[in-house]
mmCIF file of N, CA and C in Angstrom:
data_model
loop_
_atom_site.group_PDB
_atom_site.id
_atom_site.type_symbol
_atom_site.label_atom_id
_atom_site.label_comp_id
_atom_site.label_asym_id
_atom_site.label_seq_id
_atom_site.Cartn_x
_atom_site.Cartn_y
_atom_site.Cartn_z
ATOM 1 N N MET A 131 0.840 -1.168 0.000
ATOM 2 C CA MET A 131 0.000 0.000 0.000
ATOM 3 C C MET A 131 0.890 1.238 0.000
ATOM 4 N N SER A 132 0.622 2.165 -0.911
ATOM 5 C CA SER A 132 1.402 3.393 -0.986
ATOM 6 C C SER A 132 1.006 4.327 0.160
ATOM 7 N N ASN A 133 1.831 5.361 0.402
ATOM 8 C CA ASN A 133 1.506 6.343 1.441
ATOM 9 C C ASN A 133 0.187 7.032 1.155
ATOM 10 N N ALA A 134 -0.069 7.369 -0.108
ATOM 11 C CA ALA A 134 -1.323 8.032 -0.481
ATOM 12 C C ALA A 134 -2.514 7.121 -0.200
ATOM 13 N N GLU A 135 -2.394 5.835 -0.520
ATOM 14 C CA GLU A 135 -3.483 4.890 -0.247
ATOM 15 C C GLU A 135 -3.684 4.730 1.258
ATOM 16 N N HIS A 136 -2.584 4.692 1.992
ATOM 17 C CA HIS A 136 -2.664 4.574 3.438
ATOM 18 C C HIS A 136 -3.357 5.787 4.042
ATOM 19 N N ASP A 137 -2.966 6.999 3.607
ATOM 20 C CA ASP A 137 -3.586 8.229 4.105
ATOM 21 C C ASP A 137 -5.064 8.279 3.766
ATOM 22 N N ALA A 138 -5.438 7.870 2.549
ATOM 23 C CA ALA A 138 -6.841 7.869 2.135
ATOM 24 C C ALA A 138 -7.647 6.891 2.978
ATOM 25 N N ALA A 139 -7.045 5.770 3.311
ATOM 26 C CA ALA A 139 -7.743 4.765 4.103
ATOM 27 C C ALA A 139 -8.049 5.261 5.512
ATOM 28 N N LEU A 140 -7.292 6.220 6.010
ATOM 29 C CA LEU A 140 -7.482 6.719 7.361
ATOM 30 C C LEU A 140 -8.413 7.923 7.455
ATOM 31 N N THR A 141 -9.010 8.348 6.364
ATOM 32 C CA THR A 141 -9.866 9.529 6.397
ATOM 33 C C THR A 141 -11.274 9.217 6.875
ATOM 34 N N GLU A 142 -11.650 7.954 6.956
ATOM 35 C CA GLU A 142 -12.982 7.608 7.424
ATOM 36 C C GLU A 142 -12.884 6.500 8.464
ATOM 37 N N LEU A 143 -13.524 6.715 9.582
ATOM 38 C CA LEU A 143 -13.538 5.743 10.657
ATOM 39 C C LEU A 143 -14.977 5.320 10.884
ATOM 40 N N SER A 144 -15.195 4.037 11.013
ATOM 41 C CA SER A 144 -16.542 3.532 11.228
ATOM 42 C C SER A 144 -16.501 2.381 12.216
ATOM 43 N N PHE A 145 -17.458 2.357 13.132
ATOM 44 C CA PHE A 145 -17.586 1.225 14.037
ATOM 45 C C PHE A 145 -19.036 1.127 14.477
ATOM 46 N N THR A 146 -19.412 -0.042 14.987
ATOM 47 C CA THR A 146 -20.784 -0.306 15.414
ATOM 48 C C THR A 146 -20.764 -0.889 16.817
ATOM 49 N N VAL A 147 -21.688 -0.401 17.650
ATOM 50 C CA VAL A 147 -21.894 -0.968 18.977
ATOM 51 C C VAL A 147 -23.374 -1.276 19.121
ATOM 52 N N SER A 148 -23.695 -2.239 19.952
ATOM 53 C CA SER A 148 -25.107 -2.558 20.174
ATOM 54 C C SER A 148 -25.289 -3.083 21.586
ATOM 55 N N GLY A 149 -26.521 -3.022 22.032
ATOM 56 C CA GLY A 149 -26.858 -3.522 23.359
ATOM 57 C C GLY A 149 -28.361 -3.660 23.491
ATOM 58 N N TYR A 150 -28.768 -4.374 24.503
ATOM 59 C CA TYR A 150 -30.189 -4.594 24.765
ATOM 60 C C TYR A 150 -30.652 -3.687 25.889
ATOM 61 N N ILE A 151 -31.805 -3.084 25.699
ATOM 62 C CA ILE A 151 -32.434 -2.240 26.708
ATOM 63 C C ILE A 151 -33.727 -2.943 27.121
ATOM 64 N N SER A 152 -33.978 -3.066 28.399
ATOM 65 C CA SER A 152 -35.164 -3.773 28.893
ATOM 66 C C SER A 152 -36.393 -2.868 28.922
ATOM 67 N N LYS A 153 -36.649 -2.233 27.799
ATOM 68 C CA LYS A 153 -37.823 -1.365 27.601
ATOM 69 C C LYS A 153 -38.307 -1.565 26.176
ATOM 70 N N PRO A 154 -39.591 -1.286 25.909
ATOM 71 C CA PRO A 154 -40.097 -1.375 24.541
ATOM 72 C C PRO A 154 -39.393 -0.370 23.620
ATOM 73 N N ALA A 155 -39.423 -0.642 22.324
ATOM 74 C CA ALA A 155 -38.750 0.209 21.333
ATOM 75 C C ALA A 155 -39.232 1.658 21.399
ATOM 76 N N GLU A 156 -40.517 1.881 21.623
ATOM 77 C CA GLU A 156 -41.054 3.246 21.680
ATOM 78 C C GLU A 156 -40.406 4.041 22.809
ATOM 79 N N GLN A 157 -40.293 3.432 23.993
ATOM 80 C CA GLN A 157 -39.686 4.112 25.146
ATOM 81 C C GLN A 157 -38.192 4.334 24.930
ATOM 82 N N THR A 158 -37.537 3.363 24.342
ATOM 83 C CA THR A 158 -36.097 3.473 24.102
ATOM 84 C C THR A 158 -35.813 4.579 23.095
ATOM 85 N N TYR A 159 -36.600 4.632 22.029
ATOM 86 C CA TYR A 159 -36.485 5.688 21.021
ATOM 87 C C TYR A 159 -36.674 7.055 21.681
ATOM 88 N N GLU A 160 -37.700 7.179 22.521
ATOM 89 C CA GLU A 160 -37.993 8.460 23.177
ATOM 90 C C GLU A 160 -36.860 8.910 24.089
ATOM 91 N N ALA A 161 -36.143 7.970 24.688
ATOM 92 C CA ALA A 161 -35.023 8.321 25.561
ATOM 93 C C ALA A 161 -33.918 9.036 24.789
ATOM 94 N N VAL A 162 -33.863 8.825 23.480
ATOM 95 C CA VAL A 162 -32.877 9.498 22.625
ATOM 96 C C VAL A 162 -33.490 10.731 21.969
ATOM 97 N N ALA A 163 -34.710 10.627 21.471
ATOM 98 C CA ALA A 163 -35.342 11.708 20.703
ATOM 99 C C ALA A 163 -35.784 12.898 21.555
ATOM 100 N N ASP A 164 -36.172 12.641 22.796
ATOM 101 C CA ASP A 164 -36.705 13.679 23.681
ATOM 102 C C ASP A 164 -35.565 14.398 24.407
ATOM 103 N N PRO A 165 -35.422 15.705 24.211
ATOM 104 C CA PRO A 165 -34.281 16.420 24.815
ATOM 105 C C PRO A 165 -34.262 16.375 26.345
ATOM 106 N N GLU A 166 -35.424 16.356 26.974
ATOM 107 C CA GLU A 166 -35.467 16.312 28.436
ATOM 108 C C GLU A 166 -34.883 14.995 28.954
ATOM 109 N N GLN A 167 -35.263 13.885 28.317
ATOM 110 C CA GLN A 167 -34.731 12.582 28.731
ATOM 111 C C GLN A 167 -33.244 12.466 28.403
ATOM 112 N N LEU A 168 -32.850 12.904 27.201
ATOM 113 C CA LEU A 168 -31.453 12.817 26.778
ATOM 114 C C LEU A 168 -30.544 13.614 27.712
ATOM 115 N N SER A 169 -31.044 14.736 28.213
ATOM 116 C CA SER A 169 -30.264 15.592 29.112
ATOM 117 C C SER A 169 -30.017 14.942 30.464
ATOM 118 N N ARG A 170 -30.824 13.971 30.834
ATOM 119 C CA ARG A 170 -30.664 13.306 32.133
ATOM 120 C C ARG A 170 -29.469 12.360 32.162
ATOM 121 N N TYR A 171 -29.072 11.804 31.001
ATOM 122 C CA TYR A 171 -28.020 10.800 31.039
ATOM 123 C C TYR A 171 -26.919 10.975 30.004
ATOM 124 N N PHE A 172 -27.102 11.820 29.005
ATOM 125 C CA PHE A 172 -26.073 11.927 27.964
ATOM 126 C C PHE A 172 -25.566 13.352 27.795
ATOM 127 N N THR A 173 -26.409 14.255 27.398
ATOM 128 C CA THR A 173 -25.985 15.647 27.173
ATOM 129 C C THR A 173 -26.010 16.370 28.519
ATOM 130 N N THR A 174 -24.984 16.144 29.298
ATOM 131 C CA THR A 174 -24.931 16.587 30.682
ATOM 132 C C THR A 174 -25.030 18.100 30.860
ATOM 133 N N GLY A 175 -24.805 18.852 29.794
ATOM 134 C CA GLY A 175 -24.984 20.298 29.832
ATOM 135 C C GLY A 175 -26.330 20.714 29.255
ATOM 136 N N GLY A 176 -27.082 19.750 28.748
ATOM 137 C CA GLY A 176 -28.426 20.003 28.237
ATOM 138 C C GLY A 176 -28.557 19.804 26.740
ATOM 139 N N ALA A 177 -29.741 19.401 26.350
ATOM 140 C CA ALA A 177 -30.110 19.258 24.935
ATOM 141 C C ALA A 177 -31.286 20.182 24.670
ATOM 142 N N GLN A 178 -31.264 20.843 23.533
ATOM 143 C CA GLN A 178 -32.343 21.740 23.145
ATOM 144 C C GLN A 178 -32.897 21.278 21.808
ATOM 145 N N GLY A 179 -34.158 20.908 21.773
ATOM 146 C CA GLY A 179 -34.818 20.516 20.531
ATOM 147 C C GLY A 179 -34.976 19.008 20.407
ATOM 148 N N ARG A 180 -36.128 18.623 19.907
ATOM 149 C CA ARG A 180 -36.446 17.210 19.696
ATOM 150 C C ARG A 180 -35.790 16.716 18.410
ATOM 151 N N LEU A 181 -35.344 15.453 18.401
ATOM 152 C CA LEU A 181 -34.705 14.873 17.222
ATOM 153 C C LEU A 181 -35.757 14.455 16.197
ATOM 154 N N THR A 182 -36.231 15.437 15.433
ATOM 155 C CA THR A 182 -37.177 15.184 14.350
ATOM 156 C C THR A 182 -36.482 15.498 13.032
ATOM 157 N N GLU A 183 -36.821 14.741 12.011
ATOM 158 C CA GLU A 183 -36.161 14.872 10.711
ATOM 159 C C GLU A 183 -36.163 16.317 10.214
ATOM 160 N N GLY A 184 -34.994 16.785 9.791
ATOM 161 C CA GLY A 184 -34.832 18.133 9.272
ATOM 162 C C GLY A 184 -34.503 19.180 10.318
ATOM 163 N N ALA A 185 -34.631 18.837 11.589
ATOM 164 C CA ALA A 185 -34.358 19.797 12.659
ATOM 165 C C ALA A 185 -32.859 19.930 12.906
ATOM 166 N N THR A 186 -32.482 21.089 13.426
ATOM 167 C CA THR A 186 -31.135 21.275 13.965
ATOM 168 C C THR A 186 -31.319 21.585 15.432
ATOM 169 N N VAL A 187 -30.734 20.756 16.289
ATOM 170 C CA VAL A 187 -30.846 20.898 17.731
ATOM 171 C C VAL A 187 -29.475 21.261 18.279
ATOM 172 N N THR A 188 -29.402 21.568 19.559
ATOM 173 C CA THR A 188 -28.100 21.837 20.169
ATOM 174 C C THR A 188 -27.892 20.904 21.350
ATOM 175 N N TRP A 189 -26.647 20.463 21.484
ATOM 176 C CA TRP A 189 -26.235 19.616 22.595
ATOM 177 C C TRP A 189 -25.092 20.311 23.313
ATOM 178 N N ASP A 190 -25.067 20.158 24.635
ATOM 179 C CA ASP A 190 -24.011 20.727 25.447
ATOM 180 C C ASP A 190 -23.583 19.664 26.465
ATOM 181 N N PHE A 191 -22.299 19.639 26.770
ATOM 182 C CA PHE A 191 -21.749 18.661 27.714
ATOM 183 C C PHE A 191 -21.002 19.407 28.801
ATOM 184 N N ALA A 192 -21.244 19.043 30.046
ATOM 185 C CA ALA A 192 -20.623 19.731 31.184
ATOM 186 C C ALA A 192 -19.101 19.651 31.135
ATOM 187 N N ASP A 193 -18.565 18.525 30.681
ATOM 188 C CA ASP A 193 -17.118 18.367 30.655
ATOM 189 C C ASP A 193 -16.474 18.902 29.377
ATOM 190 N N PHE A 194 -17.268 19.391 28.461
ATOM 191 C CA PHE A 194 -16.771 19.981 27.217
ATOM 192 C C PHE A 194 -17.694 21.147 26.878
ATOM 193 N N PRO A 195 -17.568 22.254 27.611
ATOM 194 C CA PRO A 195 -18.522 23.363 27.521
ATOM 195 C C PRO A 195 -18.637 23.963 26.119
ATOM 196 N N GLY A 196 -19.821 24.426 25.833
ATOM 197 C CA GLY A 196 -20.121 25.076 24.567
ATOM 198 C C GLY A 196 -21.066 24.230 23.742
ATOM 199 N N ALA A 197 -22.309 24.656 23.667
ATOM 200 C CA ALA A 197 -23.314 23.923 22.893
ATOM 201 C C ALA A 197 -22.912 23.890 21.422
ATOM 202 N N PHE A 198 -23.239 22.786 20.751
ATOM 203 C CA PHE A 198 -22.953 22.702 19.325
ATOM 204 C C PHE A 198 -24.166 22.145 18.594
ATOM 205 N N PRO A 199 -24.316 22.531 17.313
ATOM 206 C CA PRO A 199 -25.489 22.101 16.549
ATOM 207 C C PRO A 199 -25.373 20.659 16.059
ATOM 208 N N VAL A 200 -26.499 19.957 16.127
ATOM 209 C CA VAL A 200 -26.632 18.590 15.641
ATOM 210 C C VAL A 200 -27.797 18.585 14.660
ATOM 211 N N ARG A 201 -27.544 18.141 13.434
ATOM 212 C CA ARG A 201 -28.582 18.111 12.404
ATOM 213 C C ARG A 201 -29.206 16.723 12.356
ATOM 214 N N VAL A 202 -30.539 16.674 12.326
ATOM 215 C CA VAL A 202 -31.252 15.397 12.259
ATOM 216 C C VAL A 202 -31.511 15.088 10.790
ATOM 217 N N VAL A 203 -30.808 14.091 10.275
ATOM 218 C CA VAL A 203 -30.895 13.703 8.874
ATOM 219 C C VAL A 203 -32.138 12.852 8.627
ATOM 220 N N GLU A 204 -32.428 11.956 9.567
ATOM 221 C CA GLU A 204 -33.568 11.047 9.425
ATOM 222 C C GLU A 204 -34.108 10.715 10.800
ATOM 223 N N SER A 205 -35.426 10.582 10.891
ATOM 224 C CA SER A 205 -36.053 10.216 12.154
ATOM 225 C C SER A 205 -37.325 9.439 11.858
ATOM 226 N N THR A 206 -37.320 8.154 12.181
ATOM 227 C CA THR A 206 -38.487 7.290 12.013
ATOM 228 C C THR A 206 -38.857 6.788 13.401
ATOM 229 N N PRO A 207 -39.949 7.312 13.980
ATOM 230 C CA PRO A 207 -40.304 6.962 15.355
ATOM 231 C C PRO A 207 -40.253 5.456 15.632
ATOM 232 N N SER A 208 -39.643 5.138 16.761
ATOM 233 C CA SER A 208 -39.473 3.780 17.286
ATOM 234 C C SER A 208 -38.544 2.899 16.461
ATOM 235 N N GLU A 209 -37.951 3.439 15.378
ATOM 236 C CA GLU A 209 -37.116 2.614 14.505
ATOM 237 C C GLU A 209 -35.693 3.138 14.303
ATOM 238 N N LYS A 210 -35.562 4.434 13.969
ATOM 239 C CA LYS A 210 -34.247 4.909 13.526
ATOM 240 C C LYS A 210 -34.105 6.417 13.702
ATOM 241 N N ILE A 211 -32.892 6.834 14.078
ATOM 242 C CA ILE A 211 -32.522 8.249 14.112
ATOM 243 C C ILE A 211 -31.130 8.354 13.494
ATOM 244 N N VAL A 212 -30.964 9.295 12.567
ATOM 245 C CA VAL A 212 -29.663 9.566 11.962
ATOM 246 C C VAL A 212 -29.344 11.026 12.225
ATOM 247 N N ILE A 213 -28.206 11.275 12.880
ATOM 248 C CA ILE A 213 -27.784 12.642 13.192
ATOM 249 C C ILE A 213 -26.406 12.896 12.612
ATOM 250 N N GLU A 214 -26.083 14.188 12.472
ATOM 251 C CA GLU A 214 -24.803 14.567 11.891
ATOM 252 C C GLU A 214 -24.380 15.913 12.460
ATOM 253 N N TRP A 215 -23.084 16.079 12.645
ATOM 254 C CA TRP A 215 -22.541 17.377 13.050
ATOM 255 C C TRP A 215 -21.196 17.579 12.385
ATOM 256 N N GLU A 216 -20.802 18.843 12.315
ATOM 257 C CA GLU A 216 -19.503 19.166 11.729
ATOM 258 C C GLU A 216 -18.421 18.708 12.682
ATOM 259 N N SER A 217 -17.345 18.195 12.108
ATOM 260 C CA SER A 217 -16.205 17.832 12.935
ATOM 261 C C SER A 217 -15.044 18.741 12.566
ATOM 262 N N GLY A 218 -14.088 18.819 13.427
ATOM 263 C CA GLY A 218 -12.937 19.677 13.175
ATOM 264 C C GLY A 218 -12.958 20.886 14.068
ATOM 265 N N GLU A 219 -11.849 21.593 14.085
ATOM 266 C CA GLU A 219 -11.707 22.748 14.971
ATOM 267 C C GLU A 219 -12.681 23.855 14.647
ATOM 268 N N SER A 220 -13.143 23.926 13.391
ATOM 269 C CA SER A 220 -14.104 24.971 13.054
ATOM 270 C C SER A 220 -15.450 24.718 13.716
ATOM 271 N N ALA A 221 -15.753 23.455 14.047
ATOM 272 C CA ALA A 221 -17.041 23.128 14.644
ATOM 273 C C ALA A 221 -16.992 23.208 16.165
ATOM 274 N N VAL A 222 -15.980 22.639 16.773
ATOM 275 C CA VAL A 222 -15.864 22.603 18.220
ATOM 276 C C VAL A 222 -14.419 22.902 18.586
ATOM 277 N N GLU A 223 -14.206 23.956 19.325
ATOM 278 C CA GLU A 223 -12.853 24.348 19.687
ATOM 279 C C GLU A 223 -12.139 23.206 20.406
ATOM 280 N N GLY A 224 -10.952 22.882 19.947
ATOM 281 C CA GLY A 224 -10.160 21.847 20.571
ATOM 282 C C GLY A 224 -10.459 20.441 20.080
ATOM 283 N N ALA A 225 -11.450 20.289 19.227
ATOM 284 C CA ALA A 225 -11.790 18.960 18.723
ATOM 285 C C ALA A 225 -10.801 18.549 17.643
ATOM 286 N N ALA A 226 -10.992 17.365 17.102
ATOM 287 C CA ALA A 226 -10.106 16.866 16.042
ATOM 288 C C ALA A 226 -10.015 17.871 14.913
ATOM 289 N N SER A 227 -8.850 17.973 14.276
ATOM 290 C CA SER A 227 -8.633 18.995 13.265
ATOM 291 C C SER A 227 -9.041 18.551 11.865
ATOM 292 N N THR A 228 -9.509 17.318 11.725
ATOM 293 C CA THR A 228 -9.927 16.834 10.410
ATOM 294 C C THR A 228 -11.271 17.434 10.042
ATOM 295 N N PRO A 229 -11.341 18.157 8.932
ATOM 296 C CA PRO A 229 -12.630 18.733 8.534
ATOM 297 C C PRO A 229 -13.580 17.651 8.055
ATOM 298 N N GLY A 230 -14.856 17.935 8.104
ATOM 299 C CA GLY A 230 -15.859 16.984 7.627
ATOM 300 C C GLY A 230 -17.039 16.910 8.564
ATOM 301 N N HIS A 231 -17.689 15.784 8.536
ATOM 302 C CA HIS A 231 -18.871 15.572 9.359
ATOM 303 C C HIS A 231 -18.781 14.245 10.086
ATOM 304 N N THR A 232 -19.430 14.196 11.220
ATOM 305 C CA THR A 232 -19.592 12.952 11.952
ATOM 306 C C THR A 232 -21.054 12.569 11.841
ATOM 307 N N ARG A 233 -21.316 11.328 11.452
ATOM 308 C CA ARG A 233 -22.685 10.830 11.300
ATOM 309 C C ARG A 233 -22.865 9.653 12.244
ATOM 310 N N VAL A 234 -23.993 9.661 12.966
ATOM 311 C CA VAL A 234 -24.318 8.589 13.891
ATOM 312 C C VAL A 234 -25.713 8.078 13.550
ATOM 313 N N VAL A 235 -25.839 6.753 13.451
ATOM 314 C CA VAL A 235 -27.114 6.110 13.137
ATOM 315 C C VAL A 235 -27.529 5.276 14.341
ATOM 316 N N PHE A 236 -28.729 5.548 14.869
ATOM 317 C CA PHE A 236 -29.317 4.763 15.948
ATOM 318 C C PHE A 236 -30.426 3.912 15.339
ATOM 319 N N GLU A 237 -30.388 2.605 15.568
ATOM 320 C CA GLU A 237 -31.464 1.726 15.115
ATOM 321 C C GLU A 237 -32.062 1.019 16.322
ATOM 322 N N PHE A 238 -33.386 0.971 16.377
ATOM 323 C CA PHE A 238 -34.123 0.402 17.498
ATOM 324 C C PHE A 238 -34.936 -0.787 16.990
ATOM 325 N N GLU A 239 -34.600 -1.993 17.459
ATOM 326 C CA GLU A 239 -35.280 -3.201 16.987
ATOM 327 C C GLU A 239 -35.999 -3.870 18.159
ATOM 328 N N PRO A 240 -37.338 -3.983 18.067
ATOM 329 C CA PRO A 240 -38.066 -4.651 19.149
ATOM 330 C C PRO A 240 -37.677 -6.131 19.232
ATOM 331 N N ILE A 241 -37.481 -6.616 20.457
ATOM 332 C CA ILE A 241 -37.086 -8.000 20.723
ATOM 333 C C ILE A 241 -38.048 -8.567 21.776
ATOM 334 N N ASP A 242 -38.267 -9.882 21.747
ATOM 335 C CA ASP A 242 -39.086 -10.558 22.759
ATOM 336 C C ASP A 242 -40.461 -9.903 22.910
ATOM 337 N N ASP A 243 -41.205 -9.871 21.805
ATOM 338 C CA ASP A 243 -42.545 -9.259 21.792
ATOM 339 C C ASP A 243 -42.528 -7.814 22.285
ATOM 340 N N ASN A 244 -41.466 -7.093 21.932
ATOM 341 C CA ASN A 244 -41.288 -5.681 22.264
ATOM 342 C C ASN A 244 -41.191 -5.424 23.770
ATOM 343 N N THR A 245 -40.701 -6.409 24.517
ATOM 344 C CA THR A 245 -40.423 -6.171 25.931
ATOM 345 C C THR A 245 -39.005 -5.655 26.116
ATOM 346 N N ARG A 246 -38.153 -5.856 25.083
ATOM 347 C CA ARG A 246 -36.781 -5.341 25.072
ATOM 348 C C ARG A 246 -36.513 -4.739 23.714
ATOM 349 N N THR A 247 -35.429 -3.968 23.634
ATOM 350 C CA THR A 247 -35.037 -3.329 22.380
ATOM 351 C C THR A 247 -33.555 -3.558 22.145
ATOM 352 N N LEU A 248 -33.230 -3.997 20.943
ATOM 353 C CA LEU A 248 -31.836 -4.057 20.514
ATOM 354 C C LEU A 248 -31.505 -2.704 19.908
ATOM 355 N N VAL A 249 -30.574 -1.995 20.524
ATOM 356 C CA VAL A 249 -30.151 -0.691 20.020
ATOM 357 C C VAL A 249 -28.797 -0.891 19.355
ATOM 358 N N THR A 250 -28.724 -0.493 18.092
ATOM 359 C CA THR A 250 -27.467 -0.561 17.338
ATOM 360 C C THR A 250 -27.084 0.850 16.970
ATOM 361 N N ILE A 251 -25.847 1.242 17.282
ATOM 362 C CA ILE A 251 -25.364 2.590 16.991
ATOM 363 C C ILE A 251 -24.133 2.473 16.125
#
């Protein structure tokens, strides 16, 4: 592999994580889509705006001050949320210097007659 091919290969990073939540898919989806719920466990500095398709919301973290915009690319209730934000120093001071966007896909799959949810991110 040439240096150029090696450098090109490192411009995109992708990984998947998943886990089971002991709640129905609707409740699990709402824990992510609803800013009040999301602020209780993830956006420790607060979330403003519901994750609905086409919306731009803001997220803030206590350990990384300064709210930043998150664009909702897709939102299918109880099934899927796709969000995106700018990456690089122009988007968040002190963040990675690589320009571009970060995209995160949340998928909610009902399991065991919808008594649990498989969440894949």
